[in-house]
Amino acid sequence: MCGIVGYIGDKNVVPILLGGLNKLEYRGYDSAGIAVLDGERLNVIKCKGRLSVLEDRLKSEVIFSTMGIGHTRWATHGEPSDVNSHPHLSTSGQIAVVHNGIIENYLSLKEFLQSKGFVFLSDTDTEVVAQLVEYYYQGDLLDAVIKVLGRVEGSYALGVICKDNPEEFLAVRKDSPLIVGIGDGENFIASDIPAILEYTRDVYLLNDNEIVVLRKDGVKIYDTDKEEINKEVFHVDWDVSSAEKGGYEHFMMKEICEQPKVIKDTINPRIKNSEPELEINLRKEDLNKIEKIFIVACGTAYHAGMVGKYLIEKLARIPVEVDIASEFRYRNPVVDQKTLVIIVSQSGETADTLAALREAKRRGARTVSIVNVVGSSIARESENVLYTWAGPEIAVASTKAYTTQLAAFYLLAVDFALKKGQMSEEESKSIIGHLRQLPEKVEAILEHMEKIQYFAAQHYNAKDIFFLGRGLDYTVALEGSLKLKEISYIHSEAYAAGELKHGTIALIEKGTLVIALATQEHLFDKMLSNIKEVKARGAVVLAVAQEGNTEIEKAADFVLYTPNTDELLSSILTVIPLQLFAYYVAVEKGCDVDKPRNLAKSVTVE
């Protein structure tokens, strides 16, 4: 959600800003723009639409500047338009600002500034920041920004340029991601690492209300009392190619195909002598004090949490509640020192999830986060972090982040079960053995993706699709339905199959496509009955089952088989065909697979 790039150095800033924004397209946006110090004026070029529209407009501009800020906007306040695009200028043209987040008290600030003669052009909350900086500016940009921070409420990552300060620009963050890239005679800001990885691997990870003054020959970081802060440099050690398509048509397909490797990377280093050895500080005596676990997340991560609940309750016998992060802190949850809160987020910057983490800590709960991005806000603020080693996930629709989150929950569940005395070493050895085999079994599914492509080609014009499952299959059905909705825009719903007769079956008519998951052996016969129920009402059924359960062919129209594994571990294998089905349907429909409409990769506002 919204991408920010900034540069100061000796190079022409325009291609650097455009290249950085291109690397941030995955975050989702509807407009783009840049502001550069062009002689004695701030030159702002911005427009609605894709980055290519901005690039075309810049072809008619002759610009050589060595300092500037760029932005891709995902509309919150005001419709997508040229005037609502970022950067925003102050009334005199002295200040330019880019912003990721929401200024919650912008209306009262706008009224105050209008009373002082400031003229507003846009409908955005961000323009208030540019005007407020100008209002306070008296020759010291840092002083002005500190005063602004004392007035604004909400979340923000800001880049601020002043035409009277050609040697520096400022940036600050609160609850929205922003990093600082450290180069040789040049320095950068960005919303995410891929934007600047071409130029530097050394970054500062900013905490809330840390203000950065960037000059080409150095970076200084201050708190709101104007005290300088010394920070450690974080060195990025993953390869640039991890954020490139590598010959694939779409990032989503690349990331689907990377799953055998990243699942292995997440699991194998954490197994010793057939038992989990996790880098979290939860001893047996700590776990025995825990009376309840909350798993808190959004979207795909929430679906991973539902699998986690099933596993932890089944294996470790600890009560688990899964909560949507955006609801958690507003319902006054019963959380205390005897509660463990597990936070799940790919980016580690999800606004609602970060707020839930802070609420849990405020109430005294112990916290563990399952996060993909090293050094992210959630990772830094959690007591314990279990990283998923999925690498950069660029496509908006999550695939490999989800399956590595499942892998992390498998490890946690076994670890908890052993510490609670609910699992023997022999049982642990069996499950860990199956766990180690998952990557090659995912590979086996990917080797036959043409079957899924064929089925998708037959049904990509469907108007409504229903996903059914029981137990763990129901949790995976939810994720499969979400994937399809996200990238193909087909209406789809997932239901616990036992709920069919409680209303849902009224929606089934001749030709309705139903995707039925039947990988749980102890629920197989019941799922078979559910399939026959929808078939009797005219549905076309695609079933997913484990190899050997050929009885399902008598009921379903088309069957995809996954390799056999312990049914507790089946979720990773079951979701792969659903990811591929969503992908191929979206491709057949001509949808923008990696950047679906209205969606953002990292949701950094509530």
Coordinates of C-alpha atoms in Angstrom, one line a residue, residues 7-11 16 181-188 199-200 215-217:
Y7 CA 17.3 9.8 -3.3
I8 CA 20.2 12.3 -2.8
G9 CA 23.6 12.0 -4.4
D10 CA 25.4 12.9 -7.7
K11 CA 23.3 10.9 -10.2
I16 CA 16.5 6.1 -9.8
G181 CA 19.6 2.9 2.3
I182 CA 23.2 3.8 2.9
G183 CA 25.4 4.3 -0.3
D184 CA 28.7 5.7 -1.2
G185 CA 28.2 9.4 -1.8
E186 CA 24.4 8.8 -2.1
N187 CA 21.6 7.8 0.2
F188 CA 18.0 6.6 -0.1
Y199 CA 22.4 0.4 -5.3
T200 CA 23.0 -0.7 -1.7
R215 CA 22.6 14.3 2.7
K216 CA 24.6 12.8 -0.1
D217 CA 27.6 12.4 2.2

